[in-house]
Amino acid sequence: MTESIPSAIRDENVNRRPSLNMLSAPQTAFTLSIMTDLRPGPGCGDWVTHYDQCLEEVRFADSLGFRTVRIPESHGHDDGMAAAPLTVLAAVAAVTNTIRLMTYAIPLSLHNPRVIAEQAAVVDLLSSGRLELGVGAGGRTAQFDIFGVSPTTRGRRAESALRALRTALTTGVLNDGKDGQPVPVSPRPAQDNLPIYYGGLSSPAVKRAVRMADGCLPYDYIAPERNLPAFYAEKLIPALQHSERDLNSFFFGVGVVLWATDDPERAWDTTIEPALAYRQQKYLEWSGHEDALEGMTSKALRQGVLVGTPEDLAVRLRTIHAKAPWHDLAFWHRLPGVPHDAAMEHLELTSRRLMPLLDDKASGG
């Protein structure tokens, strides 16, 4: 399966020549990628083994033809939520060959853009040019308290950092020395135009992505069949039209909960529902708001989350994709509490039976 990437990429100031990995003609309606936040779920007693298993899963996904592995960043959690995605991706780079590596997403408002650029360049070199930077403003308010940043400034800070990050990666210089003097940014990444995608669901975030980034990274973990087409029609299309861009020059990569199985009801009862219940409980604890999970009942999630046979999922995904034509769809291949063996079986089944059903050549599309 080759990469489904827009044929040209630009930012708000520079028309840039697309790199070779951006020009591959897709064999599928869209590519499939994996996501992991590295959380083992409750009761993990051996973190070394857990991290070994996470790397084994990504190595396996690499061998199966998944496009990308996405690693998020979030701080102040008590259950092992990934906090250092570029560090993790450096380890992934060392044990994989073709799968692309994405941060999903670095909260720019919390970081010095020089540090991100320098670390990103190292990962891009270690991976021979496979890194893609997913960034955003940062969503969880408690993180801003940890870093001493006012959440009311996050949009402005993220925009400034995004501009500086782009400059650092493309020119190798930032004017961040004494009295604003130019200082080299080294090493330089392997890619001349390292892709930067901007995450977020709000209208300001989408507009910022279209103005300044190479793509956007919306997600829906509750009801993607309803919400992703709405996002595309109501937010992304107007922003693209306003900036005179289209999906030929802008990456559209979505994130969902997806589980392929031959026994959907059993998988829901024994695997997916407990994992989602754990995630909901942790989200409630972190948010501190009783209404944070309003409407997220077990019945509503069962109807909305993409759990089914490969054949059923192929139909559902193609139906959504017809209304929201993303380039890449990423799914959590191992939710918290899901055993390592089950995650490996899920990856294998998805690759062997779902991927071919999304192949336009095989399906006569």
XYZ file of C-alpha atoms in Angstrom:
365
model
C 0.000 0.000 0.000
C 1.555 3.285 -1.043
C 1.019 6.664 0.532
C -2.056 8.788 -0.115
C -0.617 12.276 0.250
C -1.480 15.547 -1.471
C 0.608 16.277 -4.536
C 1.894 19.644 -3.333
C 2.369 21.334 -0.004
C 2.708 25.008 0.849
C 2.511 27.309 3.862
C 1.141 30.809 4.172
C 4.299 32.503 2.877
C 6.220 30.048 0.696
C 5.260 27.941 -2.337
C 7.400 24.866 -1.781
C 8.360 22.001 -4.054
C 6.785 18.788 -2.700
C 9.125 16.054 -1.535
C 9.037 12.638 -3.180
C 7.123 10.989 -0.340
C 4.303 13.466 -0.997
C 3.835 12.389 -4.622
C 3.112 8.657 -4.404
C -0.038 7.601 -6.239
C -2.412 5.822 -3.831
C -3.563 2.261 -4.487
C -6.334 2.601 -1.910
C -9.186 4.980 -1.308
C -7.117 6.112 1.684
C -4.290 4.791 3.820
C -4.545 3.270 7.292
C -2.332 4.259 10.205
C -2.078 3.344 13.867
C -2.055 5.396 17.067
C -0.885 4.558 20.574
C -0.688 6.706 23.695
C 1.407 4.020 25.451
C -1.052 3.627 28.329
C -1.200 -0.001 29.499
C -4.419 0.379 31.461
C -4.915 -0.292 35.160
C -2.526 -2.491 37.135
C 0.625 -2.465 35.004
C 3.473 -3.938 37.070
C 6.210 -4.132 34.446
C 6.699 -0.976 32.438
C 9.830 -2.236 30.698
C 7.934 -5.186 29.245
C 5.038 -2.921 28.300
C 7.319 -0.604 26.318
C 8.972 -3.601 24.655
C 5.514 -4.772 23.605
C 4.625 -1.338 22.236
C 7.746 -1.361 20.061
C 6.970 -4.897 18.913
C 3.491 -3.792 17.854
C 4.873 -0.915 15.805
C 7.480 -3.192 14.188
C 4.662 -5.553 13.256
C 2.562 -2.694 11.852
C 5.581 -1.633 9.790
C 5.812 -5.124 8.280
C 2.069 -5.149 7.522
C 2.063 -1.944 5.470
C 0.417 0.609 7.734
C 1.323 4.133 6.664
C 2.084 5.916 9.927
C 2.347 5.503 13.682
C 1.048 8.491 15.629
C 2.217 9.252 19.188
C 0.418 11.951 21.228
C 1.747 14.278 23.912
C 0.029 15.122 27.168
C 1.337 15.960 30.636
C 0.356 15.483 34.266
C -1.338 12.101 33.976
C -1.061 9.234 36.437
C -1.420 6.297 34.055
C 1.503 6.554 31.631
C 0.005 8.747 28.924
C 2.717 9.548 26.383
C 4.525 12.775 27.282
C 7.615 12.640 25.036
C 6.543 11.673 21.500
C 9.788 12.607 19.742
C 11.759 10.450 22.185
C 9.428 7.527 21.509
C 9.640 8.060 17.756
C 13.442 8.053 17.911
C 13.195 4.544 19.367
C 10.620 3.562 16.745
C 12.888 4.853 13.974
C 15.607 2.474 15.081
C 13.446 -0.655 14.784
C 11.347 0.106 11.660
C 11.977 0.580 7.954
C 9.103 2.196 6.094
C 6.324 3.253 8.452
C 6.164 7.026 8.831
C 6.399 8.668 12.250
C 4.029 11.368 13.488
C 3.687 13.397 16.672
C -0.008 13.707 17.468
C 0.180 16.461 18.559
C 2.880 18.530 20.248
C 1.259 21.429 22.195
C 3.272 24.288 20.703
C 2.150 26.809 23.296
C 4.083 24.881 25.970
C 7.436 24.602 24.187
C 10.347 26.550 22.756
C 10.144 26.060 18.967
C 13.954 25.767 18.696
C 13.948 22.715 20.955
C 11.188 21.088 18.913
C 12.998 21.831 15.644
C 16.311 20.422 16.883
C 14.741 17.251 18.268
C 12.571 16.788 15.190
C 15.599 17.073 12.903
C 17.375 14.319 14.830
C 14.374 11.981 14.555
C 14.034 12.766 10.860
C 17.686 11.877 10.310
C 17.451 8.689 12.372
C 14.417 7.618 10.317
C 15.879 8.600 6.924
C 13.208 11.244 6.395
C 10.071 9.595 7.792
C 8.990 12.179 10.370
C 5.772 14.202 10.165
C 5.087 16.797 12.850
C 1.585 16.987 14.227
C 1.258 20.083 16.394
C -1.483 22.060 18.086
C -2.246 24.675 20.724
C -2.831 22.184 23.542
C -6.189 21.313 24.990
C -6.008 20.181 28.623
C -6.033 23.221 30.932
C -4.016 21.512 33.701
C -1.030 21.258 31.362
C -0.785 25.034 31.182
C -0.589 25.275 34.964
C 2.304 22.772 34.953
C 4.251 24.813 32.412
C 3.289 28.195 33.864
C 1.457 29.306 30.726
C -1.918 31.020 30.622
C -4.392 28.959 28.569
C -5.907 32.196 27.284
C -2.713 32.812 25.292
C -2.422 29.368 23.729
C -3.727 30.266 20.283
C -1.435 33.261 19.941
C 1.558 31.372 21.346
C 0.905 28.373 19.093
C 0.716 30.550 15.988
C 3.990 32.297 16.832
C 5.691 28.973 17.587
C 4.371 27.401 14.381
C 5.800 30.226 12.328
C 9.170 29.906 14.088
C 9.178 26.115 13.750
C 8.586 26.353 10.007
C 11.413 28.893 9.670
C 13.802 26.776 11.729
C 13.175 23.609 9.721
C 13.283 25.199 6.277
C 16.053 27.800 6.662
C 18.179 26.397 9.475
C 18.200 29.742 11.288
C 16.151 31.406 14.026
C 16.430 35.002 15.160
C 16.424 34.014 18.820
C 19.925 35.077 19.809
C 20.877 38.116 21.882
C 18.929 41.164 20.688
C 17.189 38.987 18.080
C 20.382 37.966 16.342
C 20.174 34.968 13.920
C 21.443 31.690 15.364
C 21.868 28.420 13.395
C 19.475 25.543 14.015
C 21.359 22.270 13.700
C 21.287 19.540 12.547
C 19.178 19.978 9.442
C 16.409 17.391 8.871
C 16.652 14.772 6.131
C 13.548 16.170 4.397
C 13.813 19.537 2.699
C 10.173 20.205 3.551
C 9.329 18.292 6.701
C 5.497 18.140 6.857
C 3.779 20.040 9.665
C 0.121 19.284 10.389
C -2.040 21.233 12.826
C -4.558 19.548 15.095
C -7.761 20.832 16.617
C -11.506 20.807 16.031
C -12.435 24.447 16.613
C -12.962 26.834 13.713
C -9.939 28.972 14.714
C -7.744 25.858 14.803
C -8.930 24.716 11.373
C -8.398 28.169 9.899
C -4.897 28.259 11.405
C -4.135 24.844 9.933
C -5.186 25.940 6.461
C -3.325 29.257 6.649
C -0.074 28.002 8.134
C 0.287 24.226 7.998
C 0.482 21.376 5.500
C -2.629 19.641 6.794
C -5.074 19.130 9.647
C -5.674 16.243 12.053
C -9.312 16.106 13.192
C -10.582 13.182 15.223
C -13.808 11.694 16.480
C -13.887 8.845 18.988
C -17.647 8.848 19.581
C -19.678 9.153 16.373
C -17.386 9.529 13.331
C -20.114 8.641 10.853
C -21.946 11.810 11.842
C -19.200 14.132 13.021
C -16.419 13.728 10.466
C -18.627 14.660 7.475
C -19.930 17.608 9.507
C -16.376 18.738 10.276
C -15.452 18.514 6.599
C -18.505 20.351 5.309
C -18.896 22.990 8.006
C -15.298 23.792 8.970
C -12.657 22.430 6.606
C -14.270 23.246 3.245
C -15.024 26.890 4.155
C -11.482 27.367 5.474
C -9.949 25.856 2.336
C -12.130 27.998 0.090
C -11.279 31.144 2.032
C -7.532 30.482 1.602
C -7.925 29.252 -1.983
C -6.588 25.794 -1.172
C -7.912 22.300 -1.777
C -7.126 18.718 -0.804
C -4.536 18.447 -3.574
C -2.327 20.729 -1.507
C -3.525 19.959 1.997
C -3.283 16.738 4.042
C -6.512 15.588 5.709
C -5.758 12.899 8.299
C -8.436 11.712 10.719
C -8.373 9.686 13.929
C -11.015 7.214 15.148
C -11.630 4.233 17.384
C -11.776 1.163 15.134
C -11.728 -2.539 15.975
C -11.952 -5.271 13.342
C -13.219 -8.628 14.569
C -15.267 -11.624 13.489
C -17.330 -11.379 16.698
C -18.249 -7.704 17.203
C -20.575 -8.208 20.180
C -18.038 -10.267 22.116
C -15.245 -7.817 21.246
C -17.391 -4.930 22.453
C -18.294 -6.612 25.738
C -14.848 -7.987 26.600
C -12.418 -5.517 25.006
C -13.740 -2.225 23.666
C -16.386 -1.229 26.217
C -14.069 -1.777 29.241
C -11.262 0.126 27.514
C -13.531 3.047 26.626
C -15.009 3.050 30.133
C -11.483 3.365 31.543
C -10.686 6.229 29.172
C -13.928 7.976 30.077
C -13.237 7.666 33.788
C -9.713 9.060 33.437
C -10.984 11.902 31.261
C -13.590 12.725 33.905
C -10.911 12.748 36.610
C -8.625 14.998 34.555
C -11.332 17.427 33.448
C -12.997 17.774 36.828
C -16.336 18.447 35.128
C -19.282 16.145 35.752
C -20.808 17.078 32.398
C -17.614 16.242 30.452
C -19.056 12.908 29.341
C -22.598 14.056 28.645
C -24.203 11.825 26.041
C -21.356 9.314 26.064
C -23.438 6.379 27.247
C -22.462 2.798 26.521
C -25.378 2.510 24.093
C -24.394 5.667 22.233
C -20.767 4.564 21.970
C -21.750 1.093 20.776
C -23.769 2.635 17.974
C -21.124 5.183 17.024
C -17.728 3.566 17.524
C -16.392 1.606 14.545
C -16.449 -1.983 15.802
C -17.363 -4.704 13.326
C -16.246 -7.335 10.874
C -13.721 -6.222 8.257
C -16.437 -6.395 5.632
C -18.821 -4.234 7.657
C -16.089 -1.738 8.499
C -15.080 -1.422 4.847
C -18.625 -0.434 3.889
C -18.942 2.011 6.767
C -15.550 3.598 6.129
C -16.157 4.042 2.417
C -19.546 5.596 3.150
C -18.033 8.141 5.553
C -15.089 8.755 3.229
C -17.453 9.658 0.389
C -18.663 12.555 2.562
C -15.309 13.415 4.163
C -12.496 12.405 1.754
C -9.549 12.096 4.109
C -6.145 10.967 2.875
C -5.312 8.851 5.920
C -7.299 7.273 8.742
C -5.540 6.387 11.996
C -7.017 4.193 14.724
C -6.042 3.251 18.258
C -4.686 -0.239 17.699
C -4.343 -0.895 21.440
C -6.663 0.898 23.810
C -5.726 0.985 27.522
C -6.259 -2.421 29.092
C -6.188 -4.330 25.791
C -3.683 -7.223 26.011
C -0.637 -7.217 23.773
C -1.677 -10.447 22.022
C -5.101 -9.004 21.216
C -3.492 -5.880 19.755
C -1.231 -7.995 17.542
C -4.197 -10.061 16.325
C -6.127 -6.878 15.610
C -3.278 -5.480 13.518
C -2.961 -8.712 11.564
C -6.693 -9.012 10.878
C -6.986 -5.368 9.853
C -4.078 -5.702 7.455
C -5.091 -9.050 5.983
C -8.826 -8.498 5.561
C -9.739 -4.822 5.873
C -6.951 -3.235 3.846
C -7.715 -5.262 0.685
C -11.364 -4.179 0.873
C -10.227 -0.568 0.721
C -8.044 -1.218 -2.311
C -9.575 0.519 -5.320
C -7.800 -1.793 -7.737
C -9.017 -4.942 -6.019
C -12.551 -3.601 -5.717
C -12.710 -2.344 -9.276
C -12.774 1.287 -8.164
